[in-house]
């Protein structure tokens, strides 16, 4: 017994502990007839059908649904976070249907002829949120997860405390079943099993197990070829396939292995993974204990921080109260002193009114005729009257009634209080254009400010910019991402061929920084087409070198060139070495991006049909033949100067840091035959957009989404991305942008 087997036998996991692995992410109930999605997550059969129905009311009507035999009755609708994205898919499907209806002659694989209700074949996976497209076959293309179904059945039996399964053949009263026949799909007691499976008959060879309610077929059938058994495993798609899928189906060019080999490898990997998890049990317990300590410390430190913050604010309140008391006391003292002075002046003037008898007295003094007596009395009287007269001529209040000197300016203090925080306002981050790009999704990277204090998280905001002024109001709405704890994030659900603006800001201690300067990106004009280089079809291993992941190719000078050099006297007799993508295009609009190394001598990039590829492969060029002299016009890039619009291929010349636009280009941006207009600087990234139905191909500067060149191409048969290399050169395919999400097995 292996170490893994011994370990598993020692520490079996109780069936009741795996309940959360057996819950459907949509209905939140135990799986019923689970189906395996292309992303390897499982969903109930009925839940998938509900997601695919356009009319939400009809989708949950029990009378309008059909399910697998034995499927449970109707369930109530459970809200799902994916429903909002499903609504967007439904709206886009409706618009597509209307546009097809106007054209009249175009049909889409997503619709049935004569159907009134549009058919939805794509929905977001509730487990990983990636869009799942089931194609024309819909649910019928999915495998049923019999392994998970068996585990659920065992769990149900354990949950029912091993309720007995009764024999299906006994007459009342029924006996408890002891066996279940997987061929007859029935349960039997001992007597009934012997009676219905007598020795010496074919039924005696039937497979039987312990009593169960879960009967699954002995062999797994291919969903695409219903009469064929799956006997191989596709390593590219990571799913079982039959021999017809490998011979002429969608897995023709994929690497496959035998089912036994895949079973052995995957079982070994799973066993090692389980053994690793079991071996780390003590480590996990230690980490849980450490986390619990951290939780306690966090609680204590949080309470301490609250107490300290309250103390600081209480101290500020005390200082404010003290200053308030002192300032109010100063105002009160000044007010009291001024009132006393003004009231004294009032009393003085009031006394002047009360001394009106002084005038009469003075008049009586004027009647005195004795001069010496008059002088004696008039001198004092004149002094008193002069004093009163002088105060009337020079009237001035003894106190100022205004309190302008007591006006308090608290604007600076208010600003300081508003900016009061634990670590200060963080500086805004800067979006890094050299690392940010928009492909199938938007990858936005930024550089954090060089600050001594770390930020808590960043929030990215983006909005779609309107083309017309009427859309300006609608395009001003900013969408925010969830908090990002790092220097980059992936933005999904961007519309094709649209201009988006992005900005980001940091947060520290609930205080946000200013926004970064806005940057704009243009999304591709069509969905992303994913492929790798094909190392089987016409690949020259002597002249071309593929990377391990088949995402880059480099041309090298091989032995064939060296031997050909002995027969060459003058000129450079070199031919193009072609390589194509491993996936073809037979309908729709597709876009892909790649990079050509600046040191590359000559690289042809574009598309070619399968008929043209056969010509290239079966009629190889002789690099030493003068027929392909660069001056003869046979292989000198003459397709750049003259070509037939019906040709089933289009190749654009790139090399030596330049892009050569053909003379017959119909692009207005490159109109003219002079050399200056035809030679453009080579972009850092080149994009190719193929519209199969329109028979048109476009070449873009993928960084700015500026169209460099476009032309008609005869899309007959299957079109493949094609590349030709001459001399030293290297091409890198653009990798998909993927969001880092947690996945659970």
Short mmCIF file of N, CA and C in Angstrom, two decimals, residues 558-664:
data_model
loop_
_atom_site.label_atom_id
_atom_site.label_comp_id
_atom_site.label_asym_id
_atom_site.label_seq_id
_atom_site.Cartn_x
_atom_site.Cartn_y
_atom_site.Cartn_z
N UNK A 558 19.35 27.70 -40.77
CA UNK A 558 19.60 26.29 -40.58
C UNK A 558 20.59 25.72 -41.59
N UNK A 559 20.73 24.39 -41.56
CA UNK A 559 21.66 23.71 -42.44
C UNK A 559 21.26 23.85 -43.91
N UNK A 560 19.94 23.97 -44.18
CA UNK A 560 19.50 24.10 -45.57
C UNK A 560 20.08 25.36 -46.21
N UNK A 561 20.10 26.46 -45.47
CA UNK A 561 20.68 27.70 -45.99
C UNK A 561 22.17 27.54 -46.25
N UNK A 562 22.85 26.84 -45.34
CA UNK A 562 24.29 26.67 -45.49
C UNK A 562 24.62 25.83 -46.72
N UNK A 563 23.88 24.76 -46.95
CA UNK A 563 24.12 23.93 -48.12
C UNK A 563 23.74 24.66 -49.40
N UNK A 564 22.67 25.45 -49.34
CA UNK A 564 22.25 26.19 -50.53
C UNK A 564 23.26 27.26 -50.90
N UNK A 565 24.03 27.73 -49.95
CA UNK A 565 24.99 28.79 -50.24
C UNK A 565 26.08 28.33 -51.19
N UNK A 566 26.37 27.02 -51.26
CA UNK A 566 27.40 26.52 -52.18
C UNK A 566 26.96 26.65 -53.63
N UNK A 567 25.64 26.62 -53.88
CA UNK A 567 25.14 26.69 -55.24
C UNK A 567 24.82 28.11 -55.66
N UNK A 568 24.90 29.05 -54.74
CA UNK A 568 24.54 30.43 -55.04
C UNK A 568 25.81 31.22 -55.31
N UNK A 569 25.83 31.91 -56.44
CA UNK A 569 26.98 32.72 -56.79
C UNK A 569 26.73 34.19 -56.48
N UNK A 570 25.58 34.68 -56.88
CA UNK A 570 25.24 36.09 -56.62
C UNK A 570 23.80 36.17 -56.16
N UNK A 571 23.47 37.32 -55.58
CA UNK A 571 22.09 37.56 -55.13
C UNK A 571 21.80 36.87 -53.81
N UNK A 572 20.61 37.13 -53.28
CA UNK A 572 20.21 36.50 -52.03
C UNK A 572 18.96 35.69 -52.32
N UNK A 573 19.15 34.37 -52.43
CA UNK A 573 18.06 33.49 -52.80
C UNK A 573 17.46 32.91 -51.51
N UNK A 574 16.53 33.62 -50.97
CA UNK A 574 15.90 33.20 -49.71
C UNK A 574 14.39 33.20 -49.89
N UNK A 575 13.71 32.27 -49.26
CA UNK A 575 12.26 32.19 -49.33
C UNK A 575 11.65 32.41 -47.96
N UNK A 576 10.33 32.65 -47.96
CA UNK A 576 9.61 32.83 -46.71
C UNK A 576 9.29 31.48 -46.09
N UNK A 577 9.45 31.37 -44.79
CA UNK A 577 9.05 30.19 -44.04
C UNK A 577 7.74 30.52 -43.33
N UNK A 578 6.67 29.79 -43.70
CA UNK A 578 5.34 30.12 -43.20
C UNK A 578 5.01 29.30 -41.97
N UNK A 579 4.23 29.92 -41.10
CA UNK A 579 3.68 29.24 -39.94
C UNK A 579 2.30 29.84 -39.68
N UNK A 580 1.36 29.01 -39.25
CA UNK A 580 -0.02 29.46 -39.09
C UNK A 580 -0.48 29.19 -37.66
N UNK A 581 -1.67 29.71 -37.32
CA UNK A 581 -2.27 29.44 -36.03
C UNK A 581 -2.91 28.06 -36.00
N UNK A 582 -3.09 27.54 -34.80
CA UNK A 582 -3.66 26.19 -34.68
C UNK A 582 -5.19 26.19 -34.68
N UNK A 583 -5.81 27.35 -34.83
CA UNK A 583 -7.27 27.45 -34.85
C UNK A 583 -7.70 28.30 -36.04
N UNK A 584 -8.71 27.82 -36.76
CA UNK A 584 -9.18 28.53 -37.94
C UNK A 584 -10.45 29.31 -37.67
N UNK A 585 -10.83 30.14 -38.64
CA UNK A 585 -12.01 31.00 -38.54
C UNK A 585 -12.92 30.70 -39.72
N UNK A 586 -14.18 30.38 -39.43
CA UNK A 586 -15.13 30.10 -40.50
C UNK A 586 -16.36 31.00 -40.44
N UNK A 587 -16.41 31.90 -39.45
CA UNK A 587 -17.52 32.84 -39.37
C UNK A 587 -17.19 33.90 -38.33
N UNK A 588 -17.95 35.00 -38.36
CA UNK A 588 -17.86 36.00 -37.31
C UNK A 588 -16.74 37.01 -37.48
N UNK A 589 -16.55 37.83 -36.46
CA UNK A 589 -15.52 38.85 -36.41
C UNK A 589 -14.54 38.51 -35.30
N UNK A 590 -13.26 38.64 -35.58
CA UNK A 590 -12.23 38.24 -34.62
C UNK A 590 -11.06 39.22 -34.67
N UNK A 591 -10.39 39.33 -33.53
CA UNK A 591 -9.27 40.26 -33.40
C UNK A 591 -8.16 39.59 -32.59
N UNK A 592 -6.91 39.75 -33.04
CA UNK A 592 -5.78 39.23 -32.28
C UNK A 592 -4.60 40.20 -32.39
N UNK A 593 -3.68 40.07 -31.46
CA UNK A 593 -2.57 41.00 -31.34
C UNK A 593 -1.27 40.23 -31.18
N UNK A 594 -0.19 40.79 -31.71
CA UNK A 594 1.13 40.18 -31.59
C UNK A 594 2.19 41.27 -31.64
N UNK A 595 3.42 40.88 -31.33
CA UNK A 595 4.57 41.79 -31.38
C UNK A 595 5.62 41.22 -32.31
N UNK A 596 6.21 42.09 -33.11
CA UNK A 596 7.33 41.72 -33.97
C UNK A 596 8.58 42.39 -33.41
N UNK A 597 9.61 41.58 -33.16
CA UNK A 597 10.84 42.14 -32.60
C UNK A 597 11.42 43.19 -33.54
N UNK A 598 11.90 44.32 -32.99
CA UNK A 598 12.40 45.40 -33.85
C UNK A 598 13.57 44.98 -34.75
N UNK A 599 14.37 43.97 -34.32
CA UNK A 599 15.53 43.57 -35.12
C UNK A 599 15.16 42.67 -36.29
N UNK A 600 13.87 42.30 -36.41
CA UNK A 600 13.45 41.36 -37.46
C UNK A 600 13.72 41.95 -38.84
N UNK A 601 14.25 41.10 -39.74
CA UNK A 601 14.59 41.56 -41.09
C UNK A 601 13.33 41.71 -41.95
N UNK A 602 12.55 40.63 -42.10
CA UNK A 602 11.34 40.69 -42.92
C UNK A 602 10.34 39.69 -42.37
N UNK A 603 9.16 40.17 -42.05
CA UNK A 603 8.09 39.34 -41.52
C UNK A 603 6.80 39.70 -42.25
N UNK A 604 6.10 38.67 -42.75
CA UNK A 604 4.78 38.85 -43.35
C UNK A 604 3.72 38.43 -42.32
N UNK A 605 2.74 39.27 -42.10
CA UNK A 605 1.70 38.98 -41.12
C UNK A 605 0.34 39.21 -41.77
N UNK A 606 -0.63 38.35 -41.41
CA UNK A 606 -1.97 38.52 -41.96
C UNK A 606 -2.79 37.25 -41.84
N UNK A 607 -3.60 36.98 -42.88
CA UNK A 607 -4.50 35.83 -42.88
C UNK A 607 -4.37 35.11 -44.22
N UNK A 608 -4.72 33.82 -44.21
CA UNK A 608 -4.70 33.01 -45.43
C UNK A 608 -5.74 31.91 -45.29
N UNK A 609 -6.33 31.51 -46.43
CA UNK A 609 -7.32 30.44 -46.41
C UNK A 609 -6.63 29.09 -46.43
N UNK A 610 -7.39 28.04 -46.12
CA UNK A 610 -6.81 26.70 -46.11
C UNK A 610 -6.34 26.27 -47.49
N UNK A 611 -7.01 26.74 -48.56
CA UNK A 611 -6.56 26.38 -49.91
C UNK A 611 -5.19 27.00 -50.22
N UNK A 612 -4.98 28.24 -49.80
CA UNK A 612 -3.69 28.88 -50.02
C UNK A 612 -2.60 28.21 -49.19
N UNK A 613 -2.97 27.77 -48.00
CA UNK A 613 -1.99 27.12 -47.13
C UNK A 613 -1.52 25.81 -47.75
N UNK A 614 -2.46 25.07 -48.37
CA UNK A 614 -2.06 23.82 -49.03
C UNK A 614 -1.07 24.09 -50.15
N UNK A 615 -1.28 25.18 -50.88
CA UNK A 615 -0.34 25.53 -51.96
C UNK A 615 1.03 25.85 -51.40
N UNK A 616 1.06 26.60 -50.31
CA UNK A 616 2.35 26.95 -49.71
C UNK A 616 3.08 25.71 -49.18
N UNK A 617 2.30 24.79 -48.58
CA UNK A 617 2.91 23.64 -47.92
C UNK A 617 3.38 22.61 -48.95
N UNK A 618 2.54 22.32 -49.95
CA UNK A 618 2.85 21.26 -50.91
C UNK A 618 3.73 21.73 -52.06
N UNK A 619 3.94 23.01 -52.21
CA UNK A 619 4.85 23.53 -53.23
C UNK A 619 5.91 24.40 -52.56
N UNK A 620 6.82 23.79 -51.83
CA UNK A 620 7.84 24.58 -51.11
C UNK A 620 8.77 25.28 -52.08
N UNK A 621 9.23 26.43 -51.68
CA UNK A 621 10.14 27.21 -52.51
C UNK A 621 11.57 26.72 -52.32
N UNK A 622 12.31 26.69 -53.38
CA UNK A 622 13.72 26.32 -53.34
C UNK A 622 14.53 27.59 -53.15
N UNK A 623 15.17 27.70 -52.01
CA UNK A 623 15.88 28.93 -51.69
C UNK A 623 17.06 29.18 -52.60
N UNK A 624 17.52 28.16 -53.32
CA UNK A 624 18.67 28.37 -54.20
C UNK A 624 18.28 28.58 -55.65
N UNK A 625 16.99 28.51 -55.96
CA UNK A 625 16.56 28.65 -57.34
C UNK A 625 16.51 30.11 -57.75
N UNK A 626 17.06 30.45 -58.93
CA UNK A 626 16.97 31.85 -59.40
C UNK A 626 15.54 32.29 -59.67
N UNK A 627 14.60 31.31 -59.71
CA UNK A 627 13.20 31.71 -59.94
C UNK A 627 12.71 32.63 -58.84
N UNK A 628 13.28 32.46 -57.66
CA UNK A 628 12.86 33.26 -56.52
C UNK A 628 13.89 34.32 -56.20
N UNK A 629 14.59 34.77 -57.23
CA UNK A 629 15.50 35.91 -57.05
C UNK A 629 14.69 37.14 -56.65
N UNK A 630 15.24 37.95 -55.79
CA UNK A 630 14.51 39.11 -55.32
C UNK A 630 14.29 40.13 -56.42
N UNK A 631 15.00 39.99 -57.54
CA UNK A 631 14.79 40.90 -58.65
C UNK A 631 13.86 40.32 -59.71
N UNK A 632 13.47 39.07 -59.57
CA UNK A 632 12.66 38.45 -60.61
C UNK A 632 11.18 38.73 -60.47
N UNK A 633 10.75 39.17 -59.30
CA UNK A 633 9.34 39.49 -59.10
C UNK A 633 8.50 38.31 -58.68
N UNK A 634 9.15 37.09 -58.56
CA UNK A 634 8.36 35.92 -58.19
C UNK A 634 8.17 35.80 -56.69
N UNK A 635 9.12 36.24 -55.93
CA UNK A 635 9.00 36.14 -54.48
C UNK A 635 9.63 37.36 -53.83
N UNK A 636 9.40 38.48 -54.39
CA UNK A 636 10.04 39.70 -53.91
C UNK A 636 9.05 40.62 -53.22
N UNK A 637 7.94 40.05 -52.76
CA UNK A 637 6.92 40.92 -52.15
C UNK A 637 6.09 41.63 -53.19
N UNK A 638 5.97 41.03 -54.40
CA UNK A 638 5.22 41.71 -55.46
C UNK A 638 3.75 41.84 -55.12
N UNK A 639 3.28 41.03 -54.13
CA UNK A 639 1.87 41.20 -53.76
C UNK A 639 1.64 42.54 -53.11
N UNK A 640 2.72 43.23 -52.71
CA UNK A 640 2.56 44.56 -52.15
C UNK A 640 2.30 45.60 -53.23
N UNK A 641 2.69 45.32 -54.45
CA UNK A 641 2.54 46.30 -55.52
C UNK A 641 1.34 46.02 -56.40
N UNK A 642 0.99 44.77 -56.55
CA UNK A 642 -0.16 44.43 -57.40
C UNK A 642 -0.76 43.13 -56.89
N UNK A 643 -2.03 43.11 -56.67
CA UNK A 643 -2.68 41.91 -56.18
C UNK A 643 -4.11 41.89 -56.70
N UNK A 644 -4.66 40.68 -56.70
CA UNK A 644 -6.04 40.48 -57.09
C UNK A 644 -6.90 40.49 -55.83
N UNK A 645 -7.97 41.30 -55.87
CA UNK A 645 -8.79 41.41 -54.67
C UNK A 645 -9.43 40.09 -54.28
N UNK A 646 -9.54 39.13 -55.19
CA UNK A 646 -10.16 37.86 -54.88
C UNK A 646 -9.18 36.86 -54.28
N UNK A 647 -7.91 37.24 -54.10
CA UNK A 647 -6.94 36.30 -53.55
C UNK A 647 -7.32 35.93 -52.12
N UNK A 648 -7.22 34.62 -51.76
CA UNK A 648 -7.62 34.17 -50.42
C UNK A 648 -6.54 34.37 -49.38
N UNK A 649 -5.78 35.44 -49.46
CA UNK A 649 -4.78 35.71 -48.43
C UNK A 649 -4.45 37.20 -48.45
N UNK A 650 -3.99 37.70 -47.32
CA UNK A 650 -3.50 39.06 -47.19
C UNK A 650 -2.34 39.06 -46.22
N UNK A 651 -1.20 39.55 -46.67
CA UNK A 651 -0.01 39.61 -45.82
C UNK A 651 0.56 41.01 -45.86
N UNK A 652 0.81 41.56 -44.71
CA UNK A 652 1.41 42.88 -44.59
C UNK A 652 2.88 42.72 -44.26
N UNK A 653 3.74 43.51 -44.90
CA UNK A 653 5.19 43.40 -44.73
C UNK A 653 5.64 44.25 -43.55
N UNK A 654 6.37 43.63 -42.63
CA UNK A 654 6.92 44.29 -41.46
C UNK A 654 8.38 43.89 -41.34
N UNK A 655 9.24 44.85 -41.05
CA UNK A 655 10.64 44.52 -40.87
C UNK A 655 11.52 45.73 -40.72
N UNK A 656 12.65 45.53 -40.04
CA UNK A 656 13.65 46.58 -39.85
C UNK A 656 13.02 47.82 -39.21
N UNK A 657 12.09 47.57 -38.28
CA UNK A 657 11.47 48.67 -37.56
C UNK A 657 10.47 49.46 -38.37
N UNK A 658 10.02 48.94 -39.52
CA UNK A 658 9.10 49.66 -40.40
C UNK A 658 7.93 48.77 -40.79
N UNK A 659 6.85 49.41 -41.24
CA UNK A 659 5.70 48.73 -41.82
C UNK A 659 5.53 49.25 -43.23
N UNK A 660 5.48 48.35 -44.22
CA UNK A 660 5.33 48.74 -45.62
C UNK A 660 3.88 48.59 -46.04
N UNK A 661 3.24 49.71 -46.38
CA UNK A 661 1.84 49.70 -46.83
C UNK A 661 1.82 49.44 -48.33
N UNK A 662 1.04 48.45 -48.82
CA UNK A 662 0.99 48.17 -50.25
C UNK A 662 0.50 49.38 -51.06
N UNK A 663 0.95 49.45 -52.30
CA UNK A 663 0.58 50.57 -53.16
C UNK A 663 -0.91 50.63 -53.42
N UNK A 664 -1.53 49.48 -53.53
CA UNK A 664 -2.96 49.46 -53.87
C UNK A 664 -3.85 49.60 -52.66
#
